[in-house]
């Protein structure tokens, strides 16, 4: 088999963590058969912290330095070939040389993964100048991230913004999102600026980023007038739905569950989440409790309220009420009302109870009455 094709096969396996062994095997075979590109693949494997037993800084550096020597040699040859040959006329070896020319940002990423940030920065600045816009944008983005996070350089939000904007100008939606994030987190001014963040998120959304659509939804969802965006839950729903429709964005799907129930079916899902919850391990569910102990039972979905002391979507709480009647010790009946505060639990993938307030004959109870504790726990 052609060594270049072997390297390509290795590169495909490299993106599958379960197949690092196959990736290394194919890359080593490619190198043995003369593919210099195989050294880059090996360097990428050995510098990947998720590669388990294959993570090896020494081997990564050995292979990347071999590849660097080859890329410099190939670049000179490619310059001569390109004077007399159009791409359509290139032979396979000549195409491989062109691949070397387009691998500068990959070299930078190997050094970045090895946390050799000074060398990574040198190669990233070279990668910024390549004609391939996507590679150039990625280089600007990563330089911005290094300044943003203080990786190998002093943390500098001004420089981070400068490089993010360079990447954004080259079409990087991720850079646009990072810029928006900096405005949200007041990293470019003394106060949050949701309006500016929204501009950048919408630019990325227009280019097809479902994550940016989700971010727009978040700003409408948690909006704050003093920060430049008023809360608009219907607009949030629209943007979340757009993100879900585009590529089934999981974060947007979860966020939709933190909005007021849009229809009867969703209201019933939330109510059923409360009904099936067990008060204690091994105890009765709330639905079982109503069947055994209450009469004239009524469940209702009331709506949603926002708790500003709870950050993020946990501050958005659905309100469900349970009304019913039970025999009292005086021989009559008393009215029981329980208000449930319900949130969506991403990890459990279900609605869970976050708050419980109990009222008997309209009087608030400081704690759950003992007989209800007993009835639910038995």
C-alpha atoms as a printed R data frame, in Angstrom:
    type eleno elety resid chain resno       x      y       z
1   ATOM     1    CA   UNK     A     1   0.000  0.000   0.000
2   ATOM     2    CA   UNK     A     2   1.066  3.579  -0.612
3   ATOM     3    CA   UNK     A     3   2.711  5.070   2.534
4   ATOM     4    CA   UNK     A     4   0.729  8.299   2.170
5   ATOM     5    CA   UNK     A     5  -2.535  6.373   2.196
6   ATOM     6    CA   UNK     A     6  -1.343  4.495   5.298
7   ATOM     7    CA   UNK     A     7  -0.778  7.833   7.035
8   ATOM     8    CA   UNK     A     8  -4.279  8.955   6.045
9   ATOM     9    CA   UNK     A     9  -5.761  5.753   7.521
10  ATOM    10    CA   UNK     A    10  -3.766  6.385  10.732
11  ATOM    11    CA   UNK     A    11  -5.151  9.916  10.886
12  ATOM    12    CA   UNK     A    12  -8.717  8.570  10.655
13  ATOM    13    CA   UNK     A    13  -8.132  6.153  13.537
14  ATOM    14    CA   UNK     A    14  -6.502  8.930  15.609
15  ATOM    15    CA   UNK     A    15  -9.868 10.614  16.138
16  ATOM    16    CA   UNK     A    16 -11.295  7.453  17.723
17  ATOM    17    CA   UNK     A    17  -9.909  7.022  21.273
18  ATOM    18    CA   UNK     A    18 -10.672  3.296  21.210
19  ATOM    19    CA   UNK     A    19  -8.458  2.912  18.145
20  ATOM    20    CA   UNK     A    20  -5.222  4.624  19.221
21  ATOM    21    CA   UNK     A    21  -3.410  1.279  18.877
22  ATOM    22    CA   UNK     A    22  -4.501  0.975  15.233
23  ATOM    23    CA   UNK     A    23  -3.616  4.621  14.587
24  ATOM    24    CA   UNK     A    24  -0.088  4.089  15.951
25  ATOM    25    CA   UNK     A    25   0.301  0.846  14.004
26  ATOM    26    CA   UNK     A    26  -0.689  2.398  10.674
27  ATOM    27    CA   UNK     A    27   1.409  5.529  11.281
28  ATOM    28    CA   UNK     A    28   4.508  3.473  12.154
29  ATOM    29    CA   UNK     A    29   3.977  1.347   9.038
30  ATOM    30    CA   UNK     A    30   3.658  4.531   6.963
31  ATOM    31    CA   UNK     A    31   6.952  5.841   8.400
32  ATOM    32    CA   UNK     A    32   8.717  2.531   7.695
33  ATOM    33    CA   UNK     A    33   7.561  2.749   4.066
34  ATOM    34    CA   UNK     A    34   8.897  6.276   3.701
35  ATOM    35    CA   UNK     A    35   5.953  8.568   4.556
36  ATOM    36    CA   UNK     A    36   7.261 11.633   6.325
37  ATOM    37    CA   UNK     A    37   3.681 12.653   7.071
38  ATOM    38    CA   UNK     A    38   3.453  9.573   9.285
39  ATOM    39    CA   UNK     A    39   5.824 11.284  11.738
40  ATOM    40    CA   UNK     A    40   3.274 14.069  12.231
41  ATOM    41    CA   UNK     A    41   0.529 11.543  12.922
42  ATOM    42    CA   UNK     A    42   2.746  9.775  15.474
43  ATOM    43    CA   UNK     A    43   3.580 13.107  17.129
44  ATOM    44    CA   UNK     A    44  -0.127 13.918  17.380
45  ATOM    45    CA   UNK     A    45  -0.861 10.526  18.938
46  ATOM    46    CA   UNK     A    46   2.009 10.690  21.451
47  ATOM    47    CA   UNK     A    47   1.123 14.279  22.487
48  ATOM    48    CA   UNK     A    48  -2.562 13.487  23.096
49  ATOM    49    CA   UNK     A    49  -3.264 13.233  26.843
50  ATOM    50    CA   UNK     A    50  -6.302 11.091  26.056
51  ATOM    51    CA   UNK     A    51  -4.118  8.488  24.347
52  ATOM    52    CA   UNK     A    52  -3.502  6.659  27.609
53  ATOM    53    CA   UNK     A    53  -0.437  4.416  27.371
54  ATOM    54    CA   UNK     A    54   0.493  6.046  24.061
55  ATOM    55    CA   UNK     A    55   0.999  9.478  25.616
56  ATOM    56    CA   UNK     A    56   4.779  9.918  25.460
57  ATOM    57    CA   UNK     A    57   6.351 13.379  25.388
58  ATOM    58    CA   UNK     A    58   9.772 12.106  24.277
59  ATOM    59    CA   UNK     A    59   8.391 10.180  21.306
60  ATOM    60    CA   UNK     A    60   6.140 13.110  20.418
61  ATOM    61    CA   UNK     A    61   9.091 15.515  20.328
62  ATOM    62    CA   UNK     A    62  11.265 13.076  18.350
63  ATOM    63    CA   UNK     A    63   8.629 12.607  15.673
64  ATOM    64    CA   UNK     A    64   7.617 16.254  15.416
65  ATOM    65    CA   UNK     A    65  11.237 17.368  15.043
66  ATOM    66    CA   UNK     A    66  11.757 14.827  12.243
67  ATOM    67    CA   UNK     A    67   8.641 16.127  10.552
68  ATOM    68    CA   UNK     A    68   9.778 19.744  10.936
69  ATOM    69    CA   UNK     A    69  12.991 18.946   9.063
70  ATOM    70    CA   UNK     A    70  10.960 17.329   6.308
71  ATOM    71    CA   UNK     A    71   8.464 20.165   6.048
72  ATOM    72    CA   UNK     A    72  11.271 22.679   5.586
73  ATOM    73    CA   UNK     A    73  12.833 20.555   2.866
74  ATOM    74    CA   UNK     A    74   9.470 19.900   1.184
75  ATOM    75    CA   UNK     A    75   8.548 23.590   1.248
76  ATOM    76    CA   UNK     A    76  11.605 24.454  -0.821
77  ATOM    77    CA   UNK     A    77  10.849 21.690  -3.314
78  ATOM    78    CA   UNK     A    78   7.201 22.659  -3.481
79  ATOM    79    CA   UNK     A    79   8.143 26.260  -4.258
80  ATOM    80    CA   UNK     A    80  10.113 25.068  -7.286
81  ATOM    81    CA   UNK     A    81   7.438 22.597  -8.437
82  ATOM    82    CA   UNK     A    82   4.634 25.167  -8.205
83  ATOM    83    CA   UNK     A    83   6.416 27.451 -10.697
84  ATOM    84    CA   UNK     A    84   5.895 24.975 -13.531
85  ATOM    85    CA   UNK     A    85   3.079 22.647 -12.369
86  ATOM    86    CA   UNK     A    86  -0.586 23.368 -11.699
87  ATOM    87    CA   UNK     A    87  -2.245 21.449  -8.835
88  ATOM    88    CA   UNK     A    88  -4.330 19.394 -11.258
89  ATOM    89    CA   UNK     A    89  -1.129 18.002 -12.796
90  ATOM    90    CA   UNK     A    90   0.543 17.048  -9.534
91  ATOM    91    CA   UNK     A    91   1.681 13.522  -8.828
92  ATOM    92    CA   UNK     A    92   0.957 11.843  -5.475
93  ATOM    93    CA   UNK     A    93   4.410 12.691  -4.015
94  ATOM    94    CA   UNK     A    94   3.927 16.311  -5.065
95  ATOM    95    CA   UNK     A    95   0.522 16.404  -3.376
96  ATOM    96    CA   UNK     A    96   2.108 15.020  -0.209
97  ATOM    97    CA   UNK     A    97   4.552 17.935  -0.291
98  ATOM    98    CA   UNK     A    98   1.637 20.336  -0.462
99  ATOM    99    CA   UNK     A    99   0.161 18.603   2.604
100 ATOM   100    CA   UNK     A   100   3.396 19.387   4.476
101 ATOM   101    CA   UNK     A   101   2.992 23.038   3.566
102 ATOM   102    CA   UNK     A   102  -0.493 23.006   5.054
103 ATOM   103    CA   UNK     A   103   0.541 21.289   8.297
104 ATOM   104    CA   UNK     A   104   2.118 24.214  10.137
105 ATOM   105    CA   UNK     A   105  -0.852 24.708  12.472
106 ATOM   106    CA   UNK     A   106  -0.763 20.972  13.313
107 ATOM   107    CA   UNK     A   107   2.867 21.272  14.357
108 ATOM   108    CA   UNK     A   108   1.901 24.193  16.582
109 ATOM   109    CA   UNK     A   109  -0.841 22.138  18.162
110 ATOM   110    CA   UNK     A   110   1.560 19.304  19.031
111 ATOM   111    CA   UNK     A   111   3.798 21.735  20.930
112 ATOM   112    CA   UNK     A   112   0.706 23.279  22.534
113 ATOM   113    CA   UNK     A   113  -0.529 19.867  23.724
114 ATOM   114    CA   UNK     A   114   2.946 19.197  25.152
115 ATOM   115    CA   UNK     A   115   2.650 22.545  26.999
116 ATOM   116    CA   UNK     A   116   5.715 23.899  25.229
117 ATOM   117    CA   UNK     A   117   3.919 27.180  24.777
118 ATOM   118    CA   UNK     A   118   6.827 29.337  23.582
119 ATOM   119    CA   UNK     A   119   7.527 27.012  20.643
120 ATOM   120    CA   UNK     A   120   3.801 26.615  20.000
121 ATOM   121    CA   UNK     A   121   3.439 30.402  19.788
122 ATOM   122    CA   UNK     A   122   6.267 30.613  17.224
123 ATOM   123    CA   UNK     A   123   4.555 28.081  14.961
124 ATOM   124    CA   UNK     A   124   1.119 29.601  15.473
125 ATOM   125    CA   UNK     A   125   2.369 32.962  14.240
126 ATOM   126    CA   UNK     A   126   3.711 31.216  11.139
127 ATOM   127    CA   UNK     A   127   0.368 29.462  10.700
128 ATOM   128    CA   UNK     A   128  -1.429 32.825  10.820
129 ATOM   129    CA   UNK     A   129   0.223 33.744   7.510
130 ATOM   130    CA   UNK     A   130  -0.786 30.660   5.475
131 ATOM   131    CA   UNK     A   131  -3.220 31.046   2.602
132 ATOM   132    CA   UNK     A   132  -5.616 28.413   3.918
133 ATOM   133    CA   UNK     A   133  -8.081 30.661   5.772
134 ATOM   134    CA   UNK     A   134  -9.398 27.963   8.126
135 ATOM   135    CA   UNK     A   135  -5.867 27.108   9.324
136 ATOM   136    CA   UNK     A   136  -4.972 30.778   9.692
137 ATOM   137    CA   UNK     A   137  -8.162 31.466  11.657
138 ATOM   138    CA   UNK     A   138  -7.468 28.536  13.971
139 ATOM   139    CA   UNK     A   139  -3.970 29.867  14.665
140 ATOM   140    CA   UNK     A   140  -5.282 33.334  15.565
141 ATOM   141    CA   UNK     A   141  -7.948 31.752  17.750
142 ATOM   142    CA   UNK     A   142  -5.443 29.640  19.688
143 ATOM   143    CA   UNK     A   143  -3.088 32.591  20.211
144 ATOM   144    CA   UNK     A   144  -6.054 34.528  21.582
145 ATOM   145    CA   UNK     A   145  -6.896 31.646  23.881
146 ATOM   146    CA   UNK     A   146  -3.310 31.528  25.178
147 ATOM   147    CA   UNK     A   147  -3.482 35.222  26.116
148 ATOM   148    CA   UNK     A   148  -6.991 34.760  27.521
149 ATOM   149    CA   UNK     A   149  -5.984 31.859  29.774
150 ATOM   150    CA   UNK     A   150  -2.392 32.938  30.455
151 ATOM   151    CA   UNK     A   151  -0.852 29.847  28.859
152 ATOM   152    CA   UNK     A   152   2.872 30.460  28.404
153 ATOM   153    CA   UNK     A   153   2.286 34.214  28.373
154 ATOM   154    CA   UNK     A   154   1.006 36.775  30.847
155 ATOM   155    CA   UNK     A   155  -2.793 36.814  30.865
156 ATOM   156    CA   UNK     A   156  -3.860 39.762  28.725
157 ATOM   157    CA   UNK     A   157  -7.528 40.199  27.819
158 ATOM   158    CA   UNK     A   158  -6.765 43.085  25.456
159 ATOM   159    CA   UNK     A   159  -4.446 40.930  23.345
160 ATOM   160    CA   UNK     A   160  -6.847 38.009  23.618
161 ATOM   161    CA   UNK     A   161  -9.614 40.167  22.159
162 ATOM   162    CA   UNK     A   162  -7.261 41.393  19.422
163 ATOM   163    CA   UNK     A   163  -6.505 37.851  18.264
164 ATOM   164    CA   UNK     A   164 -10.083 36.638  18.674
165 ATOM   165    CA   UNK     A   165 -11.202 39.450  16.378
166 ATOM   166    CA   UNK     A   166  -8.534 38.480  13.831
167 ATOM   167    CA   UNK     A   167  -9.853 34.901  13.914
168 ATOM   168    CA   UNK     A   168 -13.447 36.124  13.689
169 ATOM   169    CA   UNK     A   169 -12.600 38.205  10.619
170 ATOM   170    CA   UNK     A   170 -11.385 34.966   9.000
171 ATOM   171    CA   UNK     A   171 -14.704 33.275   9.749
172 ATOM   172    CA   UNK     A   172 -14.065 31.504  13.069
173 ATOM   173    CA   UNK     A   173 -17.433 31.107  14.786
174 ATOM   174    CA   UNK     A   174 -15.703 29.869  17.937
175 ATOM   175    CA   UNK     A   175 -13.751 33.140  18.112
176 ATOM   176    CA   UNK     A   176 -17.010 35.085  17.800
177 ATOM   177    CA   UNK     A   177 -18.431 33.070  20.690
178 ATOM   178    CA   UNK     A   178 -15.320 33.701  22.810
179 ATOM   179    CA   UNK     A   179 -15.683 37.448  22.175
180 ATOM   180    CA   UNK     A   180 -19.311 37.270  23.266
181 ATOM   181    CA   UNK     A   181 -18.274 35.384  26.383
182 ATOM   182    CA   UNK     A   182 -15.763 38.106  27.281
183 ATOM   183    CA   UNK     A   183 -18.518 40.742  27.113
184 ATOM   184    CA   UNK     A   184 -20.803 38.598  29.277
185 ATOM   185    CA   UNK     A   185 -18.077 38.042  31.875
186 ATOM   186    CA   UNK     A   186 -17.073 41.765  31.875
187 ATOM   187    CA   UNK     A   187 -13.545 40.913  30.739
188 ATOM   188    CA   UNK     A   188 -13.392 43.876  28.352
189 ATOM   189    CA   UNK     A   189 -15.199 46.468  30.460
190 ATOM   190    CA   UNK     A   190 -16.174 47.172  34.057
191 ATOM   191    CA   UNK     A   191 -19.723 45.872  33.593
192 ATOM   192    CA   UNK     A   192 -21.394 43.076  31.693
193 ATOM   193    CA   UNK     A   193 -22.546 43.966  28.188
194 ATOM   194    CA   UNK     A   194 -25.187 41.500  27.024
195 ATOM   195    CA   UNK     A   195 -26.010 43.653  23.982
196 ATOM   196    CA   UNK     A   196 -22.453 43.436  22.614
197 ATOM   197    CA   UNK     A   197 -22.305 39.733  23.426
198 ATOM   198    CA   UNK     A   198 -25.572 39.230  21.562
199 ATOM   199    CA   UNK     A   199 -24.141 40.888  18.431
200 ATOM   200    CA   UNK     A   200 -21.227 38.434  18.339
201 ATOM   201    CA   UNK     A   201 -23.311 35.384  19.182
202 ATOM   202    CA   UNK     A   202 -25.740 36.242  16.381
203 ATOM   203    CA   UNK     A   203 -22.860 36.618  13.897
204 ATOM   204    CA   UNK     A   204 -21.727 33.095  14.745
205 ATOM   205    CA   UNK     A   205 -25.304 31.813  14.646
206 ATOM   206    CA   UNK     A   206 -25.759 33.261  11.141
207 ATOM   207    CA   UNK     A   207 -22.772 31.145  10.059
208 ATOM   208    CA   UNK     A   208 -24.447 27.979  11.310
209 ATOM   209    CA   UNK     A   209 -23.164 27.526  14.857
210 ATOM   210    CA   UNK     A   210 -25.789 25.757  16.968
211 ATOM   211    CA   UNK     A   211 -23.785 26.578  20.111
212 ATOM   212    CA   UNK     A   212 -24.031 30.285  19.240
213 ATOM   213    CA   UNK     A   213 -27.799 29.864  18.821
214 ATOM   214    CA   UNK     A   214 -27.864 28.325  22.280
215 ATOM   215    CA   UNK     A   215 -25.863 31.294  23.646
216 ATOM   216    CA   UNK     A   216 -28.344 33.769  22.153
217 ATOM   217    CA   UNK     A   217 -31.104 31.783  23.826
218 ATOM   218    CA   UNK     A   218 -29.289 31.960  27.166
219 ATOM   219    CA   UNK     A   219 -29.042 35.764  26.993
220 ATOM   220    CA   UNK     A   220 -32.786 36.058  26.326
221 ATOM   221    CA   UNK     A   221 -33.486 33.431  28.987
222 ATOM   222    CA   UNK     A   222 -31.478 35.108  31.759
223 ATOM   223    CA   UNK     A   223 -31.629 38.625  30.300
224 ATOM   224    CA   UNK     A   224 -31.132 41.703  32.405
225 ATOM   225    CA   UNK     A   225 -32.308 45.118  31.235
226 ATOM   226    CA   UNK     A   226 -29.408 46.986  32.858
227 ATOM   227    CA   UNK     A   227 -26.976 44.831  30.857
228 ATOM   228    CA   UNK     A   228 -28.643 45.657  27.548
229 ATOM   229    CA   UNK     A   229 -30.921 42.657  26.909
230 ATOM   230    CA   UNK     A   230 -34.388 42.332  28.408
231 ATOM   231    CA   UNK     A   231 -35.581 38.884  29.388
232 ATOM   232    CA   UNK     A   232 -37.706 37.348  26.622
233 ATOM   233    CA   UNK     A   233 -38.585 33.722  27.285
234 ATOM   234    CA   UNK     A   234 -40.366 33.210  23.963
235 ATOM   235    CA   UNK     A   235 -37.315 34.483  22.061
236 ATOM   236    CA   UNK     A   236 -35.174 32.129  24.163
237 ATOM   237    CA   UNK     A   237 -37.456 29.226  23.201
238 ATOM   238    CA   UNK     A   238 -37.166 30.143  19.513
239 ATOM   239    CA   UNK     A   239 -33.349 30.194  19.583
240 ATOM   240    CA   UNK     A   240 -33.119 26.980  21.597
241 ATOM   241    CA   UNK     A   241 -35.446 25.275  19.130
242 ATOM   242    CA   UNK     A   242 -33.321 26.525  16.227
243 ATOM   243    CA   UNK     A   243 -30.220 24.983  17.839
244 ATOM   244    CA   UNK     A   244 -32.017 21.690  18.416
245 ATOM   245    CA   UNK     A   245 -33.366 21.652  14.845
246 ATOM   246    CA   UNK     A   246 -29.895 22.295  13.413
247 ATOM   247    CA   UNK     A   247 -27.979 19.453  15.064
248 ATOM   248    CA   UNK     A   248 -29.958 18.332  18.118
249 ATOM   249    CA   UNK     A   249 -27.823 20.528  20.383
250 ATOM   250    CA   UNK     A   250 -27.986 18.849  23.809
251 ATOM   251    CA   UNK     A   251 -27.476 22.018  25.854
252 ATOM   252    CA   UNK     A   252 -30.349 23.709  24.023
253 ATOM   253    CA   UNK     A   253 -32.568 20.658  24.608
254 ATOM   254    CA   UNK     A   254 -31.821 20.816  28.315
255 ATOM   255    CA   UNK     A   255 -32.358 24.579  28.442
256 ATOM   256    CA   UNK     A   256 -35.818 24.188  26.904
257 ATOM   257    CA   UNK     A   257 -36.781 22.240  30.026
258 ATOM   258    CA   UNK     A   258 -35.907 25.312  32.106
259 ATOM   259    CA   UNK     A   259 -38.512 27.456  30.329
260 ATOM   260    CA   UNK     A   260 -42.194 27.681  31.272
261 ATOM   261    CA   UNK     A   261 -44.090 24.689  29.894
262 ATOM   262    CA   UNK     A   262 -45.246 25.643  26.424
263 ATOM   263    CA   UNK     A   263 -48.193 23.229  26.204
264 ATOM   264    CA   UNK     A   264 -50.360 20.800  28.147
265 ATOM   265    CA   UNK     A   265 -48.163 17.823  27.244
266 ATOM   266    CA   UNK     A   266 -45.048 19.409  28.725
267 ATOM   267    CA   UNK     A   267 -46.965 20.523  31.810
268 ATOM   268    CA   UNK     A   268 -48.005 16.921  32.367
269 ATOM   269    CA   UNK     A   269 -44.397 15.749  31.969
270 ATOM   270    CA   UNK     A   270 -43.357 18.119  34.764
271 ATOM   271    CA   UNK     A   271 -46.254 17.066  36.985
272 ATOM   272    CA   UNK     A   272 -45.500 13.398  36.356
273 ATOM   273    CA   UNK     A   273 -41.893 14.051  37.362
274 ATOM   274    CA   UNK     A   274 -43.204 15.126  40.776
275 ATOM   275    CA   UNK     A   275 -45.756 12.324  41.055
276 ATOM   276    CA   UNK     A   276 -43.184  9.580  40.467
277 ATOM   277    CA   UNK     A   277 -40.560 11.020  42.845
278 ATOM   278    CA   UNK     A   278 -40.101  8.999  46.023
279 ATOM   279    CA   UNK     A   279 -39.856 10.992  49.219
280 ATOM   280    CA   UNK     A   280 -37.314  8.589  50.704
281 ATOM   281    CA   UNK     A   281 -35.436  5.590  49.311
282 ATOM   282    CA   UNK     A   282 -37.858  2.699  49.508
283 ATOM   283    CA   UNK     A   283 -40.729  4.989  50.489
284 ATOM   284    CA   UNK     A   284 -43.873  5.917  48.609
285 ATOM   285    CA   UNK     A   285 -44.002  8.208  45.644
286 ATOM   286    CA   UNK     A   286 -46.067 11.382  45.879
287 ATOM   287    CA   UNK     A   287 -48.668  9.802  43.613
288 ATOM   288    CA   UNK     A   288 -48.938  6.753  45.900
289 ATOM   289    CA   UNK     A   289 -49.304  9.092  48.877
290 ATOM   290    CA   UNK     A   290 -52.291 10.840  47.286
291 ATOM   291    CA   UNK     A   291 -53.984  7.517  46.457
292 ATOM   292    CA   UNK     A   292 -53.652  6.179  50.019
293 ATOM   293    CA   UNK     A   293 -54.165  9.302  52.134
294 ATOM   294    CA   UNK     A   294 -55.974 12.074  50.243
295 ATOM   295    CA   UNK     A   295 -59.361 12.720  48.685
296 ATOM   296    CA   UNK     A   296 -60.427 15.154  45.936
297 ATOM   297    CA   UNK     A   297 -56.874 15.340  44.682
298 ATOM   298    CA   UNK     A   298 -55.903 18.011  42.144
299 ATOM   299    CA   UNK     A   299 -52.510 18.536  40.528
300 ATOM   300    CA   UNK     A   300 -51.724 21.810  38.729
301 ATOM   301    CA   UNK     A   301 -48.825 23.315  36.809
302 ATOM   302    CA   UNK     A   302 -48.736 26.973  37.913
303 ATOM   303    CA   UNK     A   303 -45.819 28.371  35.912
304 ATOM   304    CA   UNK     A   304 -42.279 29.392  36.618
305 ATOM   305    CA   UNK     A   305 -40.426 31.873  38.756
306 ATOM   306    CA   UNK     A   306 -36.792 32.962  38.825
307 ATOM   307    CA   UNK     A   307 -34.590 32.820  41.912
308 ATOM   308    CA   UNK     A   308 -31.790 35.343  41.513
309 ATOM   309    CA   UNK     A   309 -29.829 33.817  44.389
310 ATOM   310    CA   UNK     A   310 -29.304 30.684  42.287
311 ATOM   311    CA   UNK     A   311 -27.034 31.204  39.268
312 ATOM   312    CA   UNK     A   312 -27.724 29.619  35.894
313 ATOM   313    CA   UNK     A   313 -30.766 27.576  34.998
314 ATOM   314    CA   UNK     A   314 -31.165 26.266  38.570
315 ATOM   315    CA   UNK     A   315 -32.605 29.702  39.308
316 ATOM   316    CA   UNK     A   316 -35.560 28.954  36.996
317 ATOM   317    CA   UNK     A   317 -38.038 26.865  38.944
318 ATOM   318    CA   UNK     A   318 -41.285 25.324  37.740
319 ATOM   319    CA   UNK     A   319 -44.106 25.498  40.270
320 ATOM   320    CA   UNK     A   320 -46.420 22.510  40.680
321 ATOM   321    CA   UNK     A   321 -49.165 22.354  43.318
322 ATOM   322    CA   UNK     A   322 -50.929 19.425  44.945
323 ATOM   323    CA   UNK     A   323 -54.319 20.022  46.588
324 ATOM   324    CA   UNK     A   324 -56.294 17.413  48.536
325 ATOM   325    CA   UNK     A   325 -58.252 16.690  51.700
326 ATOM   326    CA   UNK     A   326 -57.555 14.337  54.619
327 ATOM   327    CA   UNK     A   327 -59.511 13.317  57.774
328 ATOM   328    CA   UNK     A   328 -58.451 15.282  60.857
329 ATOM   329    CA   UNK     A   329 -58.491 14.243  64.520
330 ATOM   330    CA   UNK     A   330 -61.615 16.324  65.206
331 ATOM   331    CA   UNK     A   331 -63.650 14.076  62.942
332 ATOM   332    CA   UNK     A   332 -63.773 16.540  60.065
333 ATOM   333    CA   UNK     A   333 -61.519 17.125  57.050
334 ATOM   334    CA   UNK     A   334 -58.592 19.453  56.522
335 ATOM   335    CA   UNK     A   335 -57.201 20.841  53.306
336 ATOM   336    CA   UNK     A   336 -53.612 20.019  52.393
337 ATOM   337    CA   UNK     A   337 -51.709 22.078  49.844
338 ATOM   338    CA   UNK     A   338 -48.122 21.371  48.801
339 ATOM   339    CA   UNK     A   339 -46.120 23.633  46.493
340 ATOM   340    CA   UNK     A   340 -43.264 21.939  44.676
341 ATOM   341    CA   UNK     A   341 -40.354 23.812  43.117
342 ATOM   342    CA   UNK     A   342 -39.131 21.690  40.197
343 ATOM   343    CA   UNK     A   343 -35.933 21.960  38.139
344 ATOM   344    CA   UNK     A   344 -34.553 20.021  35.198
345 ATOM   345    CA   UNK     A   345 -31.596 17.824  36.169
346 ATOM   346    CA   UNK     A   346 -29.256 17.465  33.172
347 ATOM   347    CA   UNK     A   347 -27.284 14.595  34.700
348 ATOM   348    CA   UNK     A   348 -30.326 12.573  35.696
349 ATOM   349    CA   UNK     A   349 -32.159 13.616  32.529
350 ATOM   350    CA   UNK     A   350 -35.402 14.229  34.412
351 ATOM   351    CA   UNK     A   351 -37.366 16.811  36.399
352 ATOM   352    CA   UNK     A   352 -36.479 16.790  40.082
353 ATOM   353    CA   UNK     A   353 -37.950 18.453  43.181
354 ATOM   354    CA   UNK     A   354 -35.809 21.306  44.515
355 ATOM   355    CA   UNK     A   355 -38.248 22.846  47.050
356 ATOM   356    CA   UNK     A   356 -41.308 21.766  49.047
357 ATOM   357    CA   UNK     A   357 -43.702 24.083  50.914
358 ATOM   358    CA   UNK     A   358 -46.592 22.624  52.903
359 ATOM   359    CA   UNK     A   359 -49.866 24.340  53.964
360 ATOM   360    CA   UNK     A   360 -52.745 22.939  56.055
361 ATOM   361    CA   UNK     A   361 -56.000 24.871  55.936
362 ATOM   362    CA   UNK     A   362 -54.040 27.763  54.451
363 ATOM   363    CA   UNK     A   363 -51.474 27.889  57.238
364 ATOM   364    CA   UNK     A   364 -47.834 27.483  56.295
365 ATOM   365    CA   UNK     A   365 -46.050 24.626  58.082
366 ATOM   366    CA   UNK     A   366 -42.518 25.229  59.302
367 ATOM   367    CA   UNK     A   367 -41.666 21.614  58.473
368 ATOM   368    CA   UNK     A   368 -43.403 18.647  56.921
369 ATOM   369    CA   UNK     A   369 -45.994 17.245  59.404
370 ATOM   370    CA   UNK     A   370 -44.826 14.011  61.023
371 ATOM   371    CA   UNK     A   371 -47.791 11.987  59.757
372 ATOM   372    CA   UNK     A   372 -46.891 12.922  56.164
373 ATOM   373    CA   UNK     A   373 -43.263 12.006  56.785
374 ATOM   374    CA   UNK     A   374 -44.425  8.674  58.139
375 ATOM   375    CA   UNK     A   375 -46.907  8.078  55.318
376 ATOM   376    CA   UNK     A   376 -44.316  8.786  52.633
377 ATOM   377    CA   UNK     A   377 -41.506  6.886  54.283
378 ATOM   378    CA   UNK     A   378 -43.441  3.740  55.140
